[in-house]
């Protein structure tokens, strides 16, 4: 048996990731208030809840009142089912957005997972399964309204609607579609997608009078009530990413990311820093190297114009981000703040996940889902809810 560890997790890692579960719950409530009581405001927890850890995230949101959870893959749905326990009354709905891969239908049924069916092939397979086993299982039907990614084309949808057997044996909970440009309110595709969706839903209800609609992601909830429909599917905004990039962020920050200083040095003549010697530190510059790099989700492209904070002091990246290490020019910071193990804020009160993304040439979504697994993770608890 291995010897028990005498050090603490936070002392064994190179960086600390703090996830504020109270802020997460508050963000969900904020979106829920926006969407209104008629809309089931769910939570998208795919990709390990955007990198933040599906178990604590899902438990917190369930405790806050969230009743519908969305994942991409069957395996993610099964993981969530294990977290929530068996389905049934009082248990949250779990919707698997990629639907069943061939041969996996039984696992959906056995574990109470609701598939999104996006193509005639998936619909046919699910129909065959439902008829063979005589099961009545809910599903969502996805129509494409202009993104050309997933979902039935208008012609496929019309064909299935015209065919008496097209949706035979299915019990669709909702018709669903996804917006391509919801974070750009002025984009004309938003209105077009909404019109196409409204028309498809009206047609669908001729066959399934009780079918609900689901269109809005995070940003969709900021496009106006005409986009809300019955089931909203926010993800990124729950985790603090700005759903309205052109305006101030209405969400509360959830993530803090701090890297530990491993070594500080002063160069006594102008000198290059890091791989490729791409950066020249001026004579007398003070450099701090932290134990965090691209294996931890920092992007190499961040090196060009990235910065971080030591308390309130802004420090710039010096040279290339390497796999496990990144160096900063900390000439402006007093030595007292630069001890071994002192923390530099990569994401924090001075710099949001969206700021870091912008400096790296990407979006907050990619930063969060790219966070590595080498952090000491701290979850700040949500207060027990009424
Ligand atoms: C990921 C995803 C969402 C969540 O989108 P956010 O922009 O993160 O709110 C909603 N719907 C579908 C179909 C998705 O794939």
PDB file of N, CA and C and ligand atoms in Angstrom, residues 44 46 50 70 72 97-98 142 149-150 176-179 215-220 232-239 243 365, ligand 1:
ATOM      1  N   UNK A  44     -26.994  23.198 -19.691  1.00  0.00           N
ATOM      2  CA  UNK A  44     -26.151  22.349 -20.536  1.00  0.00           C
ATOM      3  C   UNK A  44     -24.878  22.049 -19.756  1.00  0.00           C
ATOM      4  N   UNK A  46     -22.596  19.538 -20.807  1.00  0.00           N
ATOM      5  CA  UNK A  46     -21.725  18.707 -21.652  1.00  0.00           C
ATOM      6  C   UNK A  46     -20.259  19.057 -21.378  1.00  0.00           C
ATOM      7  N   UNK A  50     -18.514  22.151 -19.141  1.00  0.00           N
ATOM      8  CA  UNK A  50     -17.601  23.144 -19.710  1.00  0.00           C
ATOM      9  C   UNK A  50     -16.276  23.169 -18.941  1.00  0.00           C
ATOM     10  N   UNK A  70     -28.831  18.943 -20.097  1.00  0.00           N
ATOM     11  CA  UNK A  70     -28.474  18.580 -21.464  1.00  0.00           C
ATOM     12  C   UNK A  70     -26.997  18.192 -21.533  1.00  0.00           C
ATOM     13  N   UNK A  72     -24.029  16.112 -24.421  1.00  0.00           N
ATOM     14  CA  UNK A  72     -23.855  15.801 -25.839  1.00  0.00           C
ATOM     15  C   UNK A  72     -23.917  14.289 -26.063  1.00  0.00           C
ATOM     16  N   UNK A  97     -28.047  15.293 -26.477  1.00  0.00           N
ATOM     17  CA  UNK A  97     -28.266  16.073 -27.696  1.00  0.00           C
ATOM     18  C   UNK A  97     -27.789  15.386 -28.969  1.00  0.00           C
ATOM     19  N   UNK A  98     -26.811  14.499 -28.877  1.00  0.00           N
ATOM     20  CA  UNK A  98     -26.365  13.827 -30.106  1.00  0.00           C
ATOM     21  C   UNK A  98     -27.210  12.604 -30.448  1.00  0.00           C
ATOM     22  N   UNK A 142     -34.974  17.329 -33.739  1.00  0.00           N
ATOM     23  CA  UNK A 142     -34.259  18.557 -34.091  1.00  0.00           C
ATOM     24  C   UNK A 142     -34.426  18.888 -35.572  1.00  0.00           C
ATOM     25  N   UNK A 149     -25.843  22.252 -39.416  1.00  0.00           N
ATOM     26  CA  UNK A 149     -24.955  21.404 -38.633  1.00  0.00           C
ATOM     27  C   UNK A 149     -25.722  20.122 -38.338  1.00  0.00           C
ATOM     28  N   UNK A 150     -26.667  20.167 -37.403  1.00  0.00           N
ATOM     29  CA  UNK A 150     -27.491  19.004 -37.103  1.00  0.00           C
ATOM     30  C   UNK A 150     -28.950  19.357 -37.340  1.00  0.00           C
ATOM     31  N   UNK A 176     -36.919  20.951 -31.565  1.00  0.00           N
ATOM     32  CA  UNK A 176     -35.761  21.737 -31.144  1.00  0.00           C
ATOM     33  C   UNK A 176     -34.989  22.242 -32.354  1.00  0.00           C
ATOM     34  N   UNK A 177     -34.323  23.397 -32.196  1.00  0.00           N
ATOM     35  CA  UNK A 177     -33.379  23.867 -33.205  1.00  0.00           C
ATOM     36  C   UNK A 177     -32.316  24.696 -32.493  1.00  0.00           C
ATOM     37  N   UNK A 178     -31.248  25.013 -33.195  1.00  0.00           N
ATOM     38  CA  UNK A 178     -30.133  25.719 -32.559  1.00  0.00           C
ATOM     39  C   UNK A 178     -29.784  26.958 -33.373  1.00  0.00           C
ATOM     40  N   UNK A 179     -29.504  28.054 -32.645  1.00  0.00           N
ATOM     41  CA  UNK A 179     -29.204  29.335 -33.288  1.00  0.00           C
ATOM     42  C   UNK A 179     -27.713  29.457 -33.616  1.00  0.00           C
ATOM     43  N   UNK A 215     -35.400  26.454 -28.434  1.00  0.00           N
ATOM     44  CA  UNK A 215     -34.553  27.151 -29.408  1.00  0.00           C
ATOM     45  C   UNK A 215     -33.357  27.857 -28.775  1.00  0.00           C
ATOM     46  N   UNK A 216     -33.549  28.438 -27.593  1.00  0.00           N
ATOM     47  CA  UNK A 216     -32.547  29.371 -27.069  1.00  0.00           C
ATOM     48  C   UNK A 216     -31.405  28.687 -26.319  1.00  0.00           C
ATOM     49  N   UNK A 217     -30.197  29.058 -26.650  1.00  0.00           N
ATOM     50  CA  UNK A 217     -29.022  28.773 -25.808  1.00  0.00           C
ATOM     51  C   UNK A 217     -28.850  29.994 -24.880  1.00  0.00           C
ATOM     52  N   UNK A 218     -27.670  30.150 -24.267  1.00  0.00           N
ATOM     53  CA  UNK A 218     -27.457  31.304 -23.373  1.00  0.00           C
ATOM     54  C   UNK A 218     -27.796  32.615 -24.067  1.00  0.00           C
ATOM     55  N   UNK A 219     -27.143  32.855 -25.193  1.00  0.00           N
ATOM     56  CA  UNK A 219     -27.319  34.142 -25.876  1.00  0.00           C
ATOM     57  C   UNK A 219     -28.740  34.304 -26.396  1.00  0.00           C
ATOM     58  N   UNK A 220     -29.377  33.197 -26.744  1.00  0.00           N
ATOM     59  CA  UNK A 220     -30.756  33.251 -27.219  1.00  0.00           C
ATOM     60  C   UNK A 220     -31.687  33.839 -26.172  1.00  0.00           C
ATOM     61  N   UNK A 232     -35.417  26.184 -22.457  1.00  0.00           N
ATOM     62  CA  UNK A 232     -34.198  26.926 -22.781  1.00  0.00           C
ATOM     63  C   UNK A 232     -32.985  26.078 -22.418  1.00  0.00           C
ATOM     64  N   UNK A 233     -31.919  26.230 -23.211  1.00  0.00           N
ATOM     65  CA  UNK A 233     -30.734  25.377 -23.044  1.00  0.00           C
ATOM     66  C   UNK A 233     -29.471  26.212 -22.823  1.00  0.00           C
ATOM     67  N   UNK A 234     -29.391  26.963 -21.738  1.00  0.00           N
ATOM     68  CA  UNK A 234     -28.174  27.744 -21.521  1.00  0.00           C
ATOM     69  C   UNK A 234     -27.016  26.889 -21.019  1.00  0.00           C
ATOM     70  N   UNK A 235     -25.827  27.214 -21.487  1.00  0.00           N
ATOM     71  CA  UNK A 235     -24.610  26.573 -20.993  1.00  0.00           C
ATOM     72  C   UNK A 235     -23.641  27.635 -20.512  1.00  0.00           C
ATOM     73  N   UNK A 236     -22.900  28.212 -21.450  1.00  0.00           N
ATOM     74  CA  UNK A 236     -21.778  29.103 -21.136  1.00  0.00           C
ATOM     75  C   UNK A 236     -22.108  30.193 -20.110  1.00  0.00           C
ATOM     76  N   UNK A 237     -23.284  30.802 -20.223  1.00  0.00           N
ATOM     77  CA  UNK A 237     -23.613  31.913 -19.323  1.00  0.00           C
ATOM     78  C   UNK A 237     -23.662  31.454 -17.872  1.00  0.00           C
ATOM     79  N   UNK A 238     -24.064  30.207 -17.644  1.00  0.00           N
ATOM     80  CA  UNK A 238     -24.091  29.682 -16.272  1.00  0.00           C
ATOM     81  C   UNK A 238     -22.707  29.744 -15.651  1.00  0.00           C
ATOM     82  N   UNK A 239     -21.696  29.553 -16.506  1.00  0.00           N
ATOM     83  CA  UNK A 239     -20.314  29.460 -16.032  1.00  0.00           C
ATOM     84  C   UNK A 239     -19.601  30.806 -16.083  1.00  0.00           C
ATOM     85  N   UNK A 243     -22.874  36.222 -22.353  1.00  0.00           N
ATOM     86  CA  UNK A 243     -23.756  35.845 -23.467  1.00  0.00           C
ATOM     87  C   UNK A 243     -24.056  37.016 -24.410  1.00  0.00           C
ATOM     88  N   UNK A 365     -15.620  29.878 -24.246  1.00  0.00           N
ATOM     89  CA  UNK A 365     -15.998  28.460 -24.303  1.00  0.00           C
ATOM     90  C   UNK A 365     -14.761  27.568 -24.468  1.00  0.00           C
TER      91      UNK A 365
HETATM   92  C1  LIG B   1     -23.764  23.583 -26.408  1.00  0.00           C
HETATM   93  C2  LIG B   1     -25.195  23.766 -26.814  1.00  0.00           C
HETATM   94  C3  LIG B   1     -26.025  24.645 -26.102  1.00  0.00           C
HETATM   95  C4  LIG B   1     -25.499  25.591 -25.030  1.00  0.00           C
HETATM   96  O1  LIG B   1     -24.996  26.716 -25.681  1.00  0.00           O
HETATM   97  P1  LIG B   1     -24.379  27.972 -24.858  1.00  0.00           P
HETATM   98  O2  LIG B   1     -24.028  28.911 -25.941  1.00  0.00           O
HETATM   99  O3  LIG B   1     -23.203  27.443 -24.134  1.00  0.00           O
HETATM  100  O4  LIG B   1     -25.445  28.458 -23.972  1.00  0.00           O
HETATM  101  C5  LIG B   1     -27.371  24.680 -26.414  1.00  0.00           C
HETATM  102  N1  LIG B   1     -27.866  23.911 -27.418  1.00  0.00           N
HETATM  103  C6  LIG B   1     -27.095  23.090 -28.146  1.00  0.00           C
HETATM  104  C7  LIG B   1     -27.696  22.295 -29.237  1.00  0.00           C
HETATM  105  C8  LIG B   1     -25.723  23.003 -27.894  1.00  0.00           C
HETATM  106  O5  LIG B   1     -24.962  22.207 -28.623  1.00  0.00           O
END
